[in-house]
Tab-separated table of C-alpha atoms in Angstrom:
chain	number	residue	atom	x	y	z
A	1	MET	CA	-66.344	88.310	-15.783
A	2	CYS	CA	-70.106	88.511	-16.315
A	3	SER	CA	-71.489	88.202	-12.604
A	4	PRO	CA	-70.160	87.694	-9.003
A	5	SER	CA	-71.474	84.090	-9.114
A	6	ALA	CA	-69.281	83.580	-12.053
A	7	THR	CA	-66.162	85.169	-10.485
A	8	LEU	CA	-66.739	83.260	-7.374
A	9	THR	CA	-67.063	79.905	-9.226
A	10	VAL	CA	-63.999	80.213	-11.325
A	11	TRP	CA	-61.546	81.673	-8.333
A	12	ALA	CA	-62.951	79.058	-5.814
A	13	GLY	CA	-62.366	76.335	-8.069
A	14	SER	CA	-58.564	77.626	-8.558
A	15	TRP	CA	-58.442	78.007	-4.640
A	16	LEU	CA	-59.592	74.494	-4.039
A	17	ALA	CA	-57.016	73.189	-6.321
A	18	GLY	CA	-54.343	75.003	-4.738
A	19	SER	CA	-53.759	77.358	-7.668
A	20	SER	CA	-54.790	80.473	-6.036
A	21	ALA	CA	-54.679	81.860	-2.356
A	22	PRO	CA	-57.807	82.955	-0.267
A	23	ASP	CA	-56.608	86.335	-0.592
A	24	ASP	CA	-56.720	86.069	-4.399
A	25	VAL	CA	-60.323	84.984	-4.268
A	26	LEU	CA	-61.323	87.760	-1.901
A	27	GLU	CA	-59.371	90.355	-4.253
A	28	ALA	CA	-61.413	89.076	-7.299
A	29	LEU	CA	-64.781	89.451	-5.288
A	30	HIS	CA	-63.631	92.925	-4.118
A	31	ALA	CA	-63.699	94.068	-8.091
A	32	TRP	CA	-67.729	93.720	-7.649
A	33	ALA	CA	-68.008	95.489	-4.016
A	34	PRO	CA	-65.458	96.165	-1.510
A	35	ARG	CA	-67.557	94.677	1.323
A	36	HIS	CA	-69.028	91.152	1.223
A	37	THR	CA	-71.211	89.571	3.812
A	38	ILE	CA	-72.908	85.943	4.133
A	39	ALA	CA	-75.984	85.022	5.793
A	40	ALA	CA	-78.194	81.992	5.557
A	41	GLY	CA	-81.574	82.185	3.920
A	42	ASP	CA	-83.559	80.161	6.381
A	43	PRO	CA	-83.256	79.151	10.077
A	44	VAL	CA	-82.321	75.293	9.025
A	45	THR	CA	-79.378	76.540	6.743
A	46	GLY	CA	-78.536	78.876	9.698
A	47	GLY	CA	-78.307	76.052	12.105
A	48	ARG	CA	-76.423	73.822	9.728
A	49	THR	CA	-73.555	76.582	8.791
A	50	ASP	CA	-73.558	78.585	12.062
A	51	LEU	CA	-74.477	81.613	9.991
A	52	PRO	CA	-76.632	84.217	10.861
A	53	TRP	CA	-80.045	84.191	9.398
A	54	SER	CA	-81.339	87.109	7.573
A	55	ALA	CA	-83.404	87.898	4.492
A	56	HIS	CA	-81.379	89.243	1.425
A	57	GLY	CA	-80.827	92.795	1.538
A	58	ASN	CA	-80.103	92.655	5.105
A	59	THR	CA	-76.362	93.774	5.678
A	60	THR	CA	-75.917	92.119	9.044
A	61	GLY	CA	-73.901	88.899	8.055
A	62	SER	CA	-70.742	87.053	8.683
A	63	GLY	CA	-67.641	88.390	6.883
A	64	VAL	CA	-66.300	87.100	3.570
A	65	MET	CA	-63.915	84.537	5.065
A	66	ALA	CA	-67.037	82.672	6.294
A	67	LEU	CA	-67.934	82.419	2.498
A	68	LEU	CA	-64.805	80.297	1.918
A	69	LYS	CA	-65.651	78.157	4.918
A	70	VAL	CA	-68.996	77.355	3.404
A	71	ILE	CA	-67.491	76.438	0.080
A	72	ARG	CA	-64.753	74.209	1.439
A	73	GLU	CA	-67.318	72.523	3.822
A	74	ALA	CA	-69.694	71.896	0.718
A	75	MET	CA	-66.869	70.432	-1.424
A	76	ALA	CA	-65.712	68.039	1.249
A	77	GLU	CA	-67.600	65.062	-0.050
A	78	PRO	CA	-65.968	63.181	-3.034
A	79	GLY	CA	-67.715	63.966	-6.382
A	80	SER	CA	-68.832	67.447	-5.371
A	81	GLN	CA	-69.048	70.271	-7.986
A	82	LEU	CA	-69.024	73.829	-8.296
A	83	ARG	CA	-71.754	74.679	-10.756
A	84	LEU	CA	-72.704	78.293	-11.990
A	85	VAL	CA	-76.362	78.851	-12.936
A	86	LEU	CA	-77.405	81.713	-15.157
A	87	PRO	CA	-81.167	81.356	-15.593
A	88	VAL	CA	-83.653	83.826	-16.795
A	89	PRO	CA	-87.513	83.264	-17.265
A	90	GLY	CA	-87.956	80.684	-19.851
A	91	ASP	CA	-84.277	79.515	-19.543
A	92	VAL	CA	-83.788	77.562	-15.982
A	93	ARG	CA	-81.223	74.935	-16.953
A	94	GLY	CA	-79.417	73.721	-13.932
A	95	LEU	CA	-81.860	74.891	-11.303
A	96	PRO	CA	-83.254	72.618	-8.587
A	97	VAL	CA	-87.008	73.290	-9.633
A	98	GLY	CA	-89.568	74.317	-7.260
A	99	THR	CA	-87.091	75.666	-4.496
A	100	GLU	CA	-86.707	78.809	-2.881
A	101	PHE	CA	-83.136	78.933	-4.360
A	102	ALA	CA	-84.548	78.253	-7.924
A	103	ALA	CA	-87.027	81.381	-7.518
A	104	ASP	CA	-84.425	83.584	-6.282
A	105	ALA	CA	-81.714	82.613	-8.585
A	106	ILE	CA	-84.133	83.513	-11.532
A	107	GLU	CA	-84.777	86.898	-9.934
A	108	ALA	CA	-81.120	87.746	-9.539
A	109	GLU	CA	-80.207	85.814	-12.900
A	110	GLN	CA	-77.426	83.998	-11.175
A	111	GLY	CA	-76.283	81.651	-8.514
A	112	LEU	CA	-73.798	78.828	-7.623
A	113	LEU	CA	-74.677	75.313	-6.641
A	114	ILE	CA	-72.242	73.364	-4.444
A	115	GLY	CA	-72.219	69.611	-3.819
A	116	VAL	CA	-72.725	66.101	-5.336
A	117	PRO	CA	-75.085	65.832	-8.127
A	118	GLY	CA	-78.082	64.011	-7.048
A	119	GLY	CA	-77.546	64.837	-3.343
A	120	GLU	CA	-78.279	67.667	-0.954
A	121	GLY	CA	-75.922	70.536	-1.234
A	122	THR	CA	-75.440	74.199	-0.837
A	123	GLY	CA	-76.821	77.346	-2.990
A	124	LEU	CA	-75.250	80.725	-2.905
A	125	ILE	CA	-76.932	83.820	-4.468
A	126	PRO	CA	-75.209	87.311	-4.396
A	127	TYR	CA	-77.573	90.414	-3.872
A	128	LEU	CA	-75.875	93.789	-4.498
A	129	GLU	CA	-77.091	96.076	-1.736
A	130	ASP	CA	-75.284	99.348	-3.000
A	131	ASP	CA	-72.309	100.219	-4.778
A	132	SER	CA	-70.196	99.192	-1.642
A	133	SER	CA	-71.710	96.069	-0.346
A	134	LEU	CA	-72.771	92.687	-1.449
A	135	GLN	CA	-74.439	89.807	0.344
A	136	TRP	CA	-74.290	86.193	-0.350
A	137	THR	CA	-77.239	84.288	0.767
A	138	VAL	CA	-76.801	80.517	1.598
A	139	TYR	CA	-79.387	77.708	0.648
A	140	THR	CA	-79.863	74.173	1.607
A	141	VAL	CA	-80.752	72.737	-2.050
A	142	PRO	CA	-80.983	69.386	-3.744
A	143	ILE	CA	-78.219	69.471	-6.411
A	144	PRO	CA	-79.749	68.440	-9.667
A	145	PRO	CA	-77.961	65.760	-11.888
A	146	ALA	CA	-75.123	67.254	-14.145
A	147	PRO	CA	-76.406	68.332	-17.357
A	148	ILE	CA	-75.772	65.865	-20.290
A	149	ASP	CA	-76.386	68.282	-23.193
A	150	GLU	CA	-73.615	70.933	-22.218
A	151	MET	CA	-71.611	71.976	-25.158
A	152	SER	CA	-67.934	71.065	-25.381
A	153	LEU	CA	-65.530	73.752	-25.233
A	154	GLY	CA	-64.764	73.616	-28.819
A	155	GLU	CA	-68.327	73.766	-29.612
A	156	ALA	CA	-68.649	76.957	-27.298
A	157	GLU	CA	-65.689	78.538	-28.925
A	158	TYR	CA	-67.289	78.031	-32.460
A	159	THR	CA	-70.551	79.500	-31.110
A	160	MET	CA	-69.095	82.624	-29.672
A	161	ARG	CA	-67.060	83.286	-32.622
A	162	GLU	CA	-70.325	82.983	-34.702
A	163	ALA	CA	-72.162	85.076	-32.449
A	164	VAL	CA	-69.931	88.009	-32.738
A	165	ARG	CA	-70.692	88.391	-36.354
A	166	ASP	CA	-74.422	87.810	-35.791
A	167	ALA	CA	-74.639	90.262	-32.980
A	168	ALA	CA	-73.069	92.872	-34.893
A	169	ASP	CA	-75.479	91.994	-37.762
A	170	ALA	CA	-78.276	92.479	-35.209
A	171	LEU	CA	-76.991	95.717	-33.906
A	172	MET	CA	-76.837	97.179	-37.409
A	173	LYS	CA	-80.231	96.033	-38.295
A	174	LEU	CA	-81.794	97.330	-35.325
A	175	HIS	CA	-80.136	100.934	-35.825
A	176	THR	CA	-81.042	100.994	-39.406
A	177	THR	CA	-84.650	100.009	-38.893
A	178	SER	CA	-85.201	102.274	-35.975
A	179	VAL	CA	-87.140	105.591	-36.045
A	180	GLY	CA	-84.583	108.039	-37.291
A	181	GLY	CA	-82.106	105.552	-38.295
A	182	ASP	CA	-79.115	107.094	-36.493
A	183	SER	CA	-77.888	108.113	-33.186
A	184	ASP	CA	-75.442	110.676	-32.130
A	185	ALA	CA	-73.401	108.059	-30.156
A	186	ASP	CA	-70.904	105.851	-31.861
A	187	PRO	CA	-71.857	102.242	-31.162
A	188	ARG	CA	-68.366	101.219	-31.425
A	189	GLU	CA	-67.617	103.703	-28.491
A	190	LEU	CA	-70.375	102.417	-26.576
A	191	ILE	CA	-69.344	98.801	-27.001
A	192	GLU	CA	-65.759	99.712	-26.076
A	193	ALA	CA	-67.254	101.244	-22.526
A	194	GLU	CA	-69.312	98.136	-21.923
A	195	LEU	CA	-66.174	95.897	-22.576
A	196	ALA	CA	-64.157	98.167	-20.103
A	197	ALA	CA	-66.690	97.097	-17.232
A	198	TYR	CA	-65.916	93.309	-18.096
A	199	SER	CA	-62.238	94.075	-18.168
A	200	ARG	CA	-61.963	95.015	-14.319
A	201	HIS	CA	-62.259	91.386	-13.597
A	202	ASP	CA	-59.224	89.218	-13.664
A	203	TYR	CA	-59.053	85.346	-14.166
A	204	PRO	CA	-56.758	82.854	-12.307
A	205	GLU	CA	-53.669	81.573	-14.024
A	206	SER	CA	-55.066	78.222	-13.706
A	207	ILE	CA	-57.961	78.851	-16.107
A	208	PRO	CA	-57.632	76.889	-19.601
A	209	LEU	CA	-56.745	79.054	-22.406
A	210	ARG	CA	-59.702	78.126	-24.589
A	211	ALA	CA	-62.052	78.688	-21.676
A	212	ARG	CA	-60.503	82.432	-21.193
A	213	ARG	CA	-60.995	82.906	-25.059
A	214	ILE	CA	-64.764	81.874	-24.738
A	215	LEU	CA	-65.296	84.050	-21.823
A	216	ASP	CA	-63.483	87.014	-23.658
A	217	THR	CA	-65.589	86.562	-26.747
A	218	ALA	CA	-68.563	86.110	-24.643
A	219	ASP	CA	-68.029	89.404	-23.046
A	220	HIS	CA	-67.592	91.038	-26.499
A	221	VAL	CA	-71.052	89.648	-27.638
A	222	ALA	CA	-72.628	90.789	-24.552
A	223	ALA	CA	-71.209	94.372	-24.930
A	224	ILE	CA	-72.675	94.468	-28.520
A	225	LEU	CA	-76.300	93.008	-27.575
A	226	THR	CA	-76.345	95.500	-24.515
A	227	VAL	CA	-75.783	98.321	-26.697
A	228	ALA	CA	-78.416	96.878	-29.214
A	229	GLN	CA	-80.895	96.914	-26.437
A	230	ARG	CA	-80.283	100.131	-24.506
A	231	GLU	CA	-79.366	102.736	-27.071
A	232	PRO	CA	-81.994	105.185	-28.283
A	233	ALA	CA	-81.158	104.587	-31.914
A	234	SER	CA	-82.341	101.007	-31.503
A	235	SER	CA	-85.311	101.487	-28.986
A	236	PRO	CA	-88.466	99.687	-30.235
A	237	THR	CA	-91.539	102.206	-30.797
A	238	SER	CA	-94.400	99.638	-30.797
A	239	ALA	CA	-95.366	96.276	-29.307
A	240	THR	CA	-94.481	94.679	-32.744
A	241	ALA	CA	-91.095	96.189	-32.727
A	242	ILE	CA	-90.533	95.098	-29.119
A	243	ASN	CA	-91.279	91.424	-30.063
A	244	ALA	CA	-89.174	91.502	-33.228
A	245	GLN	CA	-86.221	92.860	-31.248
A	246	GLU	CA	-86.578	90.145	-28.629
A	247	ASP	CA	-86.916	87.435	-31.471
A	248	LEU	CA	-83.771	88.821	-32.886
A	249	LEU	CA	-81.709	88.886	-29.700
A	250	ARG	CA	-82.942	86.050	-27.611
A	251	PRO	CA	-81.141	83.369	-29.316
A	252	LEU	CA	-78.011	85.133	-29.048
A	253	TRP	CA	-78.392	85.774	-25.215
A	254	ASN	CA	-79.204	81.997	-24.935
A	255	ALA	CA	-76.273	80.880	-26.820
A	256	LEU	CA	-74.051	83.375	-24.719
A	257	ARG	CA	-75.354	81.933	-21.352
A	258	ALA	CA	-74.778	78.421	-22.547
A	259	ALA	CA	-71.292	79.074	-23.777
A	260	ARG	CA	-70.276	80.980	-20.478
A	261	LEU	CA	-71.575	78.004	-18.386
A	262	VAL	CA	-69.307	75.680	-20.293
A	263	ALA	CA	-66.229	77.986	-19.900
A	264	VAL	CA	-66.587	78.754	-16.311
A	265	HIS	CA	-67.285	75.026	-15.438
A	266	ALA	CA	-64.114	74.115	-17.340
A	267	ALA	CA	-62.110	76.951	-15.420
A	268	ALA	CA	-63.445	75.444	-11.966
A	269	ARG	CA	-62.374	72.099	-12.848
A	270	GLY	CA	-58.915	73.407	-13.862
A	271	GLY	CA	-56.047	71.796	-11.878
A	272	ARG	CA	-58.323	69.288	-10.073
């Protein structure tokens, strides 16, 4: 799984559908950090949710069971949805524009919106404070209308199959054109190491098989792209090279986020 927000979206959907127990959700979250807290992002939200108000990064907050309570209450109204967001600068699809949640979600590159599209709802953003503690901050936010241009599962699966090949081609091109042209590290071993980090995170049994295939393939693409960006053999040595690398990899990252959103939302709806 690519982020704590994606893990929570998938497992909360399974739990709300009666396919998983609360302990299953908590165990899945513990793969990111053994300690989870939750706090309101502002006094108004604190009053509405009975949560302590603290800025993110403050470890004083309610325990993780309060997180499930917030989600259940936010999903109580008919038509409510769980929607993952994976924004980056220049790609803010799904965000309630002009809100504190939107600004913080872009900084965190993730978040979760809960509620009825077009109405007022709840936003959640995780902040990893250290290796052992993660705090979820709760926001009161307007829920944007559901996107009408989201890919189908079939389109997302095809896109990710193509992206594996394109990402491998990009990695080879970057290593070939870099200064020195080689590296002591084997890219295949580096990719496997990246994939090992993703494999720590389990999926609920209720997840649709096609959604799982998309997420697994997306992790493979992300591992290749991460190696392409991080390793010395592909490190740009000039402004021109940096721009060329970004132009090569950005479309693949964009396609990756879009496919993950489709798969996670299908998983969150599974059984409901």
